[in-house]
PDB file of C-alpha atoms in Angstrom:
ATOM      1  CA  MET P   1       0.034  -0.003   0.016  1.00  0.00           C
ATOM      2  CA  ALA P   2       1.238   3.543  -0.860  1.00  0.00           C
ATOM      3  CA  ALA P   3      -0.223   6.836   0.331  1.00  0.00           C
ATOM      4  CA  ALA P   4       0.516  10.544  -0.098  1.00  0.00           C
ATOM      5  CA  PRO P   5      -1.210  13.799   0.795  1.00  0.00           C
ATOM      6  CA  GLY P   6      -3.575  14.831  -2.035  1.00  0.00           C
ATOM      7  CA  TYR P   7      -3.493  11.367  -3.846  1.00  0.00           C
ATOM      8  CA  THR P   8      -5.819   8.427  -3.726  1.00  0.00           C
ATOM      9  CA  THR P   9      -4.448   5.542  -1.738  1.00  0.00           C
ATOM     10  CA  GLY P  10      -3.248   2.525  -3.948  1.00  0.00           C
ATOM     11  CA  THR P  11      -2.413  -0.944  -3.172  1.00  0.00           C
ATOM     12  CA  THR P  12      -0.768  -3.739  -5.267  1.00  0.00           C
ATOM     13  CA  GLN P  13       0.361  -7.326  -4.469  1.00  0.00           C
ATOM     14  CA  THR P  14       3.377  -9.169  -5.798  1.00  0.00           C
ATOM     15  CA  PRO P  15       3.341 -12.860  -5.494  1.00  0.00           C
ATOM     16  CA  GLY P  16       6.424 -14.707  -4.265  1.00  0.00           C
ATOM     17  CA  GLN P  17       8.144 -15.571  -0.953  1.00  0.00           C
ATOM     18  CA  VAL P  18      11.184 -14.555   1.027  1.00  0.00           C
ATOM     19  CA  ALA P  19      13.996 -17.076   0.958  1.00  0.00           C
ATOM     20  CA  PRO P  20      15.864 -17.518   4.101  1.00  0.00           C
ATOM     21  CA  ASP P  21      19.558 -16.842   4.067  1.00  0.00           C
ATOM     22  CA  ALA P  22      21.455 -20.136   3.322  1.00  0.00           C
ATOM     23  CA  VAL P  23      24.458 -20.129   5.561  1.00  0.00           C
ATOM     24  CA  PRO P  24      27.062 -22.900   4.766  1.00  0.00           C
ATOM     25  CA  VAL P  25      27.914 -25.169   7.587  1.00  0.00           C
ATOM     26  CA  LEU P  26      30.610 -27.752   7.978  1.00  0.00           C
ATOM     27  CA  ALA P  27      29.691 -30.965   9.767  1.00  0.00           C
ATOM     28  CA  PRO P  28      31.829 -31.620  12.923  1.00  0.00           C
ATOM     29  CA  ASN P  29      34.923 -33.774  11.849  1.00  0.00           C
ATOM     30  CA  GLY P  30      33.361 -33.710   8.393  1.00  0.00           C
ATOM     31  CA  THR P  31      36.542 -33.678   6.283  1.00  0.00           C
ATOM     32  CA  LEU P  32      37.381 -37.414   5.572  1.00  0.00           C
ATOM     33  CA  ASP P  33      39.465 -39.552   3.311  1.00  0.00           C
ATOM     34  CA  VAL P  34      37.655 -40.526   0.104  1.00  0.00           C
ATOM     35  CA  PHE P  35      38.492 -44.303   0.455  1.00  0.00           C
ATOM     36  CA  ASN P  36      38.486 -44.607   4.287  1.00  0.00           C
ATOM     37  CA  PRO P  37      36.032 -42.033   5.550  1.00  0.00           C
ATOM     38  CA  GLN P  38      36.546 -42.672   9.200  1.00  0.00           C
ATOM     39  CA  VAL P  39      36.849 -39.937  11.842  1.00  0.00           C
ATOM     40  CA  GLY P  40      40.300 -40.006  13.198  1.00  0.00           C
ATOM     41  CA  ALA P  41      41.737 -41.478   9.856  1.00  0.00           C
ATOM     42  CA  GLY P  42      44.731 -39.554   8.673  1.00  0.00           C
ATOM     43  CA  LEU P  43      45.118 -37.067   5.692  1.00  0.00           C
ATOM     44  CA  ALA P  44      48.156 -36.233   3.557  1.00  0.00           C
ATOM     45  CA  PRO P  45      49.054 -33.599   1.103  1.00  0.00           C
ATOM     46  CA  GLY P  46      47.447 -34.377  -2.166  1.00  0.00           C
ATOM     47  CA  ASN P  47      44.696 -36.409  -0.416  1.00  0.00           C
ATOM     48  CA  ILE P  48      41.319 -36.672  -2.043  1.00  0.00           C
ATOM     49  CA  VAL P  49      38.803 -35.765   0.700  1.00  0.00           C
ATOM     50  CA  GLN P  50      35.028 -35.709   1.238  1.00  0.00           C
ATOM     51  CA  ILE P  51      33.862 -32.561   2.961  1.00  0.00           C
ATOM     52  CA  TYR P  52      30.288 -32.870   4.553  1.00  0.00           C
ATOM     53  CA  GLY P  53      27.900 -30.197   5.627  1.00  0.00           C
ATOM     54  CA  SER P  54      24.884 -28.245   4.506  1.00  0.00           C
ATOM     55  CA  GLY P  55      24.382 -25.289   2.220  1.00  0.00           C
ATOM     56  CA  LEU P  56      27.739 -25.930   0.684  1.00  0.00           C
ATOM     57  CA  ALA P  57      26.655 -25.320  -2.951  1.00  0.00           C
ATOM     58  CA  GLY P  58      23.531 -24.371  -4.869  1.00  0.00           C
ATOM     59  CA  SER P  59      23.351 -27.606  -6.869  1.00  0.00           C
ATOM     60  CA  ALA P  60      25.292 -30.846  -7.593  1.00  0.00           C
ATOM     61  CA  THR P  61      27.971 -30.321 -10.257  1.00  0.00           C
ATOM     62  CA  ALA P  62      31.114 -32.368 -11.321  1.00  0.00           C
ATOM     63  CA  PRO P  63      33.435 -30.276 -13.535  1.00  0.00           C
ATOM     64  CA  ALA P  64      34.718 -32.188 -16.522  1.00  0.00           C
ATOM     65  CA  ILE P  65      37.879 -30.297 -17.064  1.00  0.00           C
ATOM     66  CA  LEU P  66      41.586 -30.521 -16.208  1.00  0.00           C
ATOM     67  CA  PRO P  67      43.271 -29.152 -14.316  1.00  0.00           C
ATOM     68  CA  LEU P  68      40.528 -29.273 -11.805  1.00  0.00           C
ATOM     69  CA  PRO P  69      38.964 -25.817 -11.083  1.00  0.00           C
ATOM     70  CA  THR P  70      39.112 -24.273  -7.625  1.00  0.00           C
ATOM     71  CA  GLY P  71      35.726 -22.635  -8.027  1.00  0.00           C
ATOM     72  CA  VAL P  72      32.492 -24.268  -9.260  1.00  0.00           C
ATOM     73  CA  ASN P  73      29.154 -22.464  -9.434  1.00  0.00           C
ATOM     74  CA  GLY P  74      30.104 -20.025  -6.729  1.00  0.00           C
ATOM     75  CA  THR P  75      31.576 -22.647  -4.458  1.00  0.00           C
ATOM     76  CA  SER P  76      35.219 -22.742  -3.406  1.00  0.00           C
ATOM     77  CA  VAL P  77      37.316 -24.352  -0.713  1.00  0.00           C
ATOM     78  CA  THR P  78      40.392 -23.228   1.009  1.00  0.00           C
ATOM     79  CA  ILE P  79      42.690 -25.474   3.072  1.00  0.00           C
ATOM     80  CA  GLY P  80      45.553 -23.788   4.993  1.00  0.00           C
ATOM     81  CA  GLY P  81      44.638 -20.568   3.014  1.00  0.00           C
ATOM     82  CA  LEU P  82      45.385 -22.308  -0.302  1.00  0.00           C
ATOM     83  CA  PRO P  83      42.586 -23.004  -2.923  1.00  0.00           C
ATOM     84  CA  ALA P  84      41.686 -26.664  -3.226  1.00  0.00           C
ATOM     85  CA  PRO P  85      40.913 -28.317  -6.550  1.00  0.00           C
ATOM     86  CA  LEU P  86      37.342 -29.496  -6.799  1.00  0.00           C
ATOM     87  CA  TYR P  87      36.107 -32.832  -8.134  1.00  0.00           C
ATOM     88  CA  TYR P  88      32.446 -32.409  -7.107  1.00  0.00           C
ATOM     89  CA  VAL P  89      30.212 -29.895  -5.257  1.00  0.00           C
ATOM     90  CA  SER P  90      26.692 -30.309  -3.820  1.00  0.00           C
ATOM     91  CA  PRO P  91      24.562 -28.757  -0.892  1.00  0.00           C
ATOM     92  CA  GLY P  92      25.696 -31.630   1.349  1.00  0.00           C
ATOM     93  CA  GLN P  93      29.019 -32.777   0.135  1.00  0.00           C
ATOM     94  CA  ILE P  94      32.190 -31.506  -1.630  1.00  0.00           C
ATOM     95  CA  ASN P  95      34.983 -33.691  -3.042  1.00  0.00           C
ATOM     96  CA  ALA P  96      38.305 -31.867  -3.048  1.00  0.00           C
ATOM     97  CA  GLN P  97      42.038 -32.321  -3.179  1.00  0.00           C
ATOM     98  CA  VAL P  98      44.182 -31.186  -0.258  1.00  0.00           C
ATOM     99  CA  PRO P  99      46.890 -29.110  -1.883  1.00  0.00           C
ATOM    100  CA  PHE P 100      50.168 -30.868  -2.414  1.00  0.00           C
ATOM    101  CA  GLU P 101      51.851 -27.563  -1.629  1.00  0.00           C
ATOM    102  CA  LEU P 102      50.927 -27.660   2.166  1.00  0.00           C
ATOM    103  CA  PRO P 103      53.897 -29.087   4.232  1.00  0.00           C
ATOM    104  CA  ALA P 104      52.957 -32.316   6.237  1.00  0.00           C
ATOM    105  CA  GLY P 105      53.194 -32.230  10.008  1.00  0.00           C
ATOM    106  CA  ASN P 106      50.861 -29.161  10.584  1.00  0.00           C
ATOM    107  CA  GLN P 107      47.398 -28.414  11.287  1.00  0.00           C
ATOM    108  CA  TYR P 108      45.267 -26.460   8.689  1.00  0.00           C
ATOM    109  CA  GLN P 109      41.876 -24.938   8.603  1.00  0.00           C
ATOM    110  CA  VAL P 110      39.246 -25.941   6.074  1.00  0.00           C
ATOM    111  CA  VAL P 111      36.869 -23.080   4.884  1.00  0.00           C
ATOM    112  CA  VAL P 112      34.031 -23.337   2.373  1.00  0.00           C
ATOM    113  CA  ASN P 113      32.918 -20.265   0.511  1.00  0.00           C
ATOM    114  CA  ALA P 114      29.383 -20.656  -0.901  1.00  0.00           C
ATOM    115  CA  ASN P 115      28.415 -17.640  -2.944  1.00  0.00           C
ATOM    116  CA  GLY P 116      30.204 -15.318  -0.695  1.00  0.00           C
ATOM    117  CA  ALA P 117      29.142 -16.810   2.609  1.00  0.00           C
ATOM    118  CA  LEU P 118      31.844 -18.511   4.590  1.00  0.00           C
ATOM    119  CA  THR P 119      31.772 -21.521   6.995  1.00  0.00           C
ATOM    120  CA  THR P 120      33.337 -21.486  10.360  1.00  0.00           C
ATOM    121  CA  PRO P 121      36.862 -22.944   9.897  1.00  0.00           C
ATOM    122  CA  GLN P 122      37.441 -26.507  10.920  1.00  0.00           C
ATOM    123  CA  PRO P 123      40.945 -27.952  11.463  1.00  0.00           C
ATOM    124  CA  ILE P 124      42.599 -31.131   9.788  1.00  0.00           C
ATOM    125  CA  GLN P 125      45.968 -32.445  10.716  1.00  0.00           C
ATOM    126  CA  LEU P 126      48.290 -33.480   7.827  1.00  0.00           C
ATOM    127  CA  THR P 127      50.724 -36.332   8.090  1.00  0.00           C
ATOM    128  CA  GLN P 128      53.559 -37.197   5.620  1.00  0.00           C
ATOM    129  CA  ALA P 129      51.382 -40.012   4.328  1.00  0.00           C
ATOM    130  CA  ASP P 130      48.408 -42.081   5.415  1.00  0.00           C
ATOM    131  CA  PRO P 131      47.441 -44.550   2.781  1.00  0.00           C
ATOM    132  CA  ALA P 132      43.722 -45.774   2.262  1.00  0.00           C
ATOM    133  CA  ILE P 133      42.996 -48.577   0.021  1.00  0.00           C
ATOM    134  CA  LEU P 134      39.977 -48.532  -2.355  1.00  0.00           C
ATOM    135  CA  GLN P 135      37.696 -51.441  -1.590  1.00  0.00           C
ATOM    136  CA  PHE P 136      34.239 -52.764  -2.112  1.00  0.00           C
ATOM    137  CA  LYS P 137      31.679 -52.613   0.622  1.00  0.00           C
ATOM    138  CA  SER P 138      32.265 -56.252   1.262  1.00  0.00           C
ATOM    139  CA  GLY P 139      35.939 -55.344   2.187  1.00  0.00           C
ATOM    140  CA  ALA P 140      37.495 -56.968  -0.814  1.00  0.00           C
ATOM    141  CA  VAL P 141      40.098 -54.873  -2.435  1.00  0.00           C
ATOM    142  CA  VAL P 142      39.374 -53.053  -5.780  1.00  0.00           C
ATOM    143  CA  ALA P 143      42.229 -54.712  -7.837  1.00  0.00           C
ATOM    144  CA  GLN P 144      42.773 -55.324 -11.637  1.00  0.00           C
ATOM    145  CA  HIS P 145      44.351 -58.154 -13.494  1.00  0.00           C
ATOM    146  CA  HIS P 146      47.096 -57.222 -15.988  1.00  0.00           C
ATOM    147  CA  ASP P 147      44.501 -56.851 -18.684  1.00  0.00           C
ATOM    148  CA  GLY P 148      42.570 -54.397 -16.638  1.00  0.00           C
ATOM    149  CA  THR P 149      39.499 -56.649 -15.673  1.00  0.00           C
ATOM    150  CA  LEU P 150      38.589 -56.646 -11.980  1.00  0.00           C
ATOM    151  CA  ILE P 151      39.714 -59.249  -9.611  1.00  0.00           C
ATOM    152  CA  GLN P 152      36.659 -60.853  -7.865  1.00  0.00           C
ATOM    153  CA  ASP P 153      35.780 -64.191  -6.199  1.00  0.00           C
ATOM    154  CA  SER P 154      34.621 -65.354  -9.652  1.00  0.00           C
ATOM    155  CA  SER P 155      37.850 -64.029 -11.270  1.00  0.00           C
ATOM    156  CA  PRO P 156      40.585 -64.382  -8.522  1.00  0.00           C
ATOM    157  CA  ALA P 157      44.290 -63.367  -8.772  1.00  0.00           C
ATOM    158  CA  ALA P 158      46.620 -66.211  -9.677  1.00  0.00           C
ATOM    159  CA  PRO P 159      49.982 -66.999  -8.074  1.00  0.00           C
ATOM    160  CA  GLY P 160      52.578 -65.138 -10.061  1.00  0.00           C
ATOM    161  CA  GLU P 161      50.173 -62.706 -11.653  1.00  0.00           C
ATOM    162  CA  PHE P 162      50.819 -58.924 -11.785  1.00  0.00           C
ATOM    163  CA  VAL P 163      48.081 -57.026  -9.976  1.00  0.00           C
ATOM    164  CA  THR P 164      47.240 -53.239  -9.539  1.00  0.00           C
ATOM    165  CA  ILE P 165      45.389 -51.811  -6.479  1.00  0.00           C
ATOM    166  CA  TYR P 166      44.344 -48.138  -6.079  1.00  0.00           C
ATOM    167  CA  LEU P 167      44.792 -45.785  -3.021  1.00  0.00           C
ATOM    168  CA  SER P 168      44.623 -42.297  -1.698  1.00  0.00           C
ATOM    169  CA  GLY P 169      46.786 -40.402   0.869  1.00  0.00           C
ATOM    170  CA  MET P 170      50.233 -41.570  -0.221  1.00  0.00           C
ATOM    171  CA  GLY P 171      51.596 -38.069  -0.055  1.00  0.00           C
ATOM    172  CA  ALA P 172      54.340 -36.314  -1.901  1.00  0.00           C
ATOM    173  CA  THR P 173      55.988 -37.694  -5.082  1.00  0.00           C
ATOM    174  CA  ASN P 174      59.412 -37.615  -6.570  1.00  0.00           C
ATOM    175  CA  GLY P 175      58.888 -35.009  -9.124  1.00  0.00           C
ATOM    176  CA  PRO P 176      56.094 -32.652  -7.688  1.00  0.00           C
ATOM    177  CA  VAL P 177      52.753 -32.702  -9.533  1.00  0.00           C
ATOM    178  CA  PRO P 178      50.737 -29.531  -9.194  1.00  0.00           C
ATOM    179  CA  SER P 179      47.460 -29.690  -7.236  1.00  0.00           C
ATOM    180  CA  GLY P 180      44.429 -30.448  -9.517  1.00  0.00           C
ATOM    181  CA  ALA P 181      46.742 -31.404 -12.469  1.00  0.00           C
ATOM    182  CA  ALA P 182      46.649 -34.855 -14.148  1.00  0.00           C
ATOM    183  CA  SER P 183      49.516 -37.160 -13.126  1.00  0.00           C
ATOM    184  CA  PRO P 184      52.219 -37.532 -15.818  1.00  0.00           C
ATOM    185  CA  GLY P 185      52.789 -40.824 -17.676  1.00  0.00           C
ATOM    186  CA  SER P 186      56.404 -40.079 -18.405  1.00  0.00           C
ATOM    187  CA  PRO P 187      58.263 -39.905 -16.050  1.00  0.00           C
ATOM    188  CA  LEU P 188      55.925 -41.557 -13.696  1.00  0.00           C
ATOM    189  CA  ALA P 189      55.289 -39.755 -10.302  1.00  0.00           C
ATOM    190  CA  SER P 190      56.470 -42.312  -7.757  1.00  0.00           C
ATOM    191  CA  VAL P 191      55.747 -41.713  -4.077  1.00  0.00           C
ATOM    192  CA  ALA P 192      58.609 -40.102  -2.104  1.00  0.00           C
ATOM    193  CA  ASP P 193      58.128 -42.192   1.043  1.00  0.00           C
ATOM    194  CA  THR P 194      58.276 -45.897   0.227  1.00  0.00           C
ATOM    195  CA  ALA P 195      55.304 -48.017   1.265  1.00  0.00           C
ATOM    196  CA  THR P 196      55.330 -51.743   2.244  1.00  0.00           C
ATOM    197  CA  LEU P 197      52.657 -54.115   1.051  1.00  0.00           C
ATOM    198  CA  THR P 198      51.787 -57.238   2.938  1.00  0.00           C
ATOM    199  CA  LEU P 199      49.610 -60.326   2.433  1.00  0.00           C
ATOM    200  CA  ASN P 200      48.583 -62.014   5.625  1.00  0.00           C
ATOM    201  CA  GLY P 201      51.407 -60.110   7.205  1.00  0.00           C
ATOM    202  CA  ALA P 202      54.174 -61.303   4.846  1.00  0.00           C
ATOM    203  CA  GLN P 203      55.908 -58.539   2.858  1.00  0.00           C
ATOM    204  CA  VAL P 204      55.507 -58.638  -0.885  1.00  0.00           C
ATOM    205  CA  PRO P 205      57.905 -56.757  -3.273  1.00  0.00           C
ATOM    206  CA  VAL P 206      56.371 -53.702  -5.080  1.00  0.00           C
ATOM    207  CA  LEU P 207      57.000 -52.866  -8.742  1.00  0.00           C
ATOM    208  CA  PHE P 208      55.473 -49.432  -8.690  1.00  0.00           C
ATOM    209  CA  GLN P 209      53.945 -47.148  -6.222  1.00  0.00           C
ATOM    210  CA  GLY P 210      52.792 -43.661  -7.203  1.00  0.00           C
ATOM    211  CA  LEU P 211      50.176 -41.399  -8.888  1.00  0.00           C
ATOM    212  CA  THR P 212      48.024 -43.083 -11.554  1.00  0.00           C
ATOM    213  CA  PRO P 213      48.783 -41.523 -14.913  1.00  0.00           C
ATOM    214  CA  THR P 214      46.144 -39.124 -16.414  1.00  0.00           C
ATOM    215  CA  LEU P 215      44.096 -38.933 -13.150  1.00  0.00           C
ATOM    216  CA  VAL P 216      44.099 -36.455 -10.261  1.00  0.00           C
ATOM    217  CA  GLY P 217      45.211 -37.421  -6.771  1.00  0.00           C
ATOM    218  CA  LEU P 218      44.728 -41.211  -7.366  1.00  0.00           C
ATOM    219  CA  TYR P 219      47.603 -43.530  -6.389  1.00  0.00           C
ATOM    220  CA  GLN P 220      48.261 -47.057  -7.494  1.00  0.00           C
ATOM    221  CA  ILE P 221      50.529 -49.973  -6.455  1.00  0.00           C
ATOM    222  CA  ASP P 222      51.636 -52.687  -8.926  1.00  0.00           C
ATOM    223  CA  PHE P 223      52.917 -55.947  -7.500  1.00  0.00           C
ATOM    224  CA  GLN P 224      53.342 -59.624  -8.283  1.00  0.00           C
ATOM    225  CA  VAL P 225      51.287 -62.096  -6.352  1.00  0.00           C
ATOM    226  CA  PRO P 226      53.879 -64.601  -4.896  1.00  0.00           C
ATOM    227  CA  ARG P 227      54.105 -67.758  -7.002  1.00  0.00           C
ATOM    228  CA  THR P 228      53.995 -69.930  -3.823  1.00  0.00           C
ATOM    229  CA  LEU P 229      50.642 -68.771  -2.410  1.00  0.00           C
ATOM    230  CA  ALA P 230      48.070 -71.359  -1.745  1.00  0.00           C
ATOM    231  CA  ASN P 231      44.412 -70.786  -2.640  1.00  0.00           C
ATOM    232  CA  GLY P 232      42.550 -68.559  -0.338  1.00  0.00           C
ATOM    233  CA  ASN P 233      41.527 -64.980   0.734  1.00  0.00           C
ATOM    234  CA  TYR P 234      44.619 -63.002   1.805  1.00  0.00           C
ATOM    235  CA  THR P 235      44.379 -59.784   4.019  1.00  0.00           C
ATOM    236  CA  LEU P 236      46.236 -57.015   2.141  1.00  0.00           C
ATOM    237  CA  SER P 237      47.320 -53.825   3.739  1.00  0.00           C
ATOM    238  CA  ILE P 238      49.820 -51.047   3.148  1.00  0.00           C
ATOM    239  CA  ALA P 239      52.248 -49.444   5.733  1.00  0.00           C
ATOM    240  CA  GLN P 240      53.840 -46.124   5.081  1.00  0.00           C
ATOM    241  CA  SER P 241      55.376 -43.280   7.113  1.00  0.00           C
ATOM    242  CA  GLY P 242      54.538 -45.088  10.362  1.00  0.00           C
ATOM    243  CA  THR P 243      50.889 -45.517   9.433  1.00  0.00           C
ATOM    244  CA  VAL P 244      48.889 -48.619   8.245  1.00  0.00           C
ATOM    245  CA  SER P 245      45.984 -48.658   5.820  1.00  0.00           C
ATOM    246  CA  ASN P 246      42.509 -50.284   6.064  1.00  0.00           C
ATOM    247  CA  ASN P 247      42.795 -54.028   5.752  1.00  0.00           C
ATOM    248  CA  THR P 248      41.246 -55.471   2.507  1.00  0.00           C
ATOM    249  CA  ALA P 249      40.852 -59.031   1.116  1.00  0.00           C
ATOM    250  CA  LEU P 250      42.471 -60.310  -2.023  1.00  0.00           C
ATOM    251  CA  PRO P 251      41.171 -63.740  -3.454  1.00  0.00           C
ATOM    252  CA  VAL P 252      43.953 -65.925  -4.720  1.00  0.00           C
ATOM    253  CA  LYS P 253      43.356 -69.214  -6.758  1.00  0.00           C
ATOM    254  CA  ASN P 254      45.733 -71.317  -8.850  1.00  0.00           C
TER     255      ASN P 254
END
């Protein structure tokens, strides 16, 4: 309604509603490793992480460009003051890469900016490396035969076969790779701190451990299944920088 002396009072109605301010909020202890999303699990420079909360983005978006962008649809993340490359953003979850440029051994603050609104910072602690193995919900390791097909109970690894597994959190590499950039194929980016692979507690020689070529932040380990192994399911784990990964199961059959 509008009124002024000497004029007839006029009214008008405009349909619509007032939208409440969407303030982004980080979930407590909500920055977790992508393959071992457990509170208390370690993180390392270059780690792929899942960041949980609410109001973190206007919609779900996964950018299909490399290097990965540090801003997507008005959402960005800083870790230790550095922009974090983004794999995926949505209102409740962001997948990002911890910048390789952050030195290990320190605590850093995670902050999400959603269209100019900032979350309260939350701390994470970075270690030199803290490997996490990609696994199925069953606990079986996601592993590939030499031809690239998956190793499963119906298609187990054979003694003497060359196998590839995938990990996150293995830290710095010999020959630094910029955050958000695809890993090189030549020369390969091997990890700076050597990891140890065991099957049922027995150490197995590793042929390669480092970043997977053409992908961002994903590591792989290539090894040969010992020729003397009997048939069975073997507990596979990785030790690196004084930390031990999640345990996974590798089926082996002659």
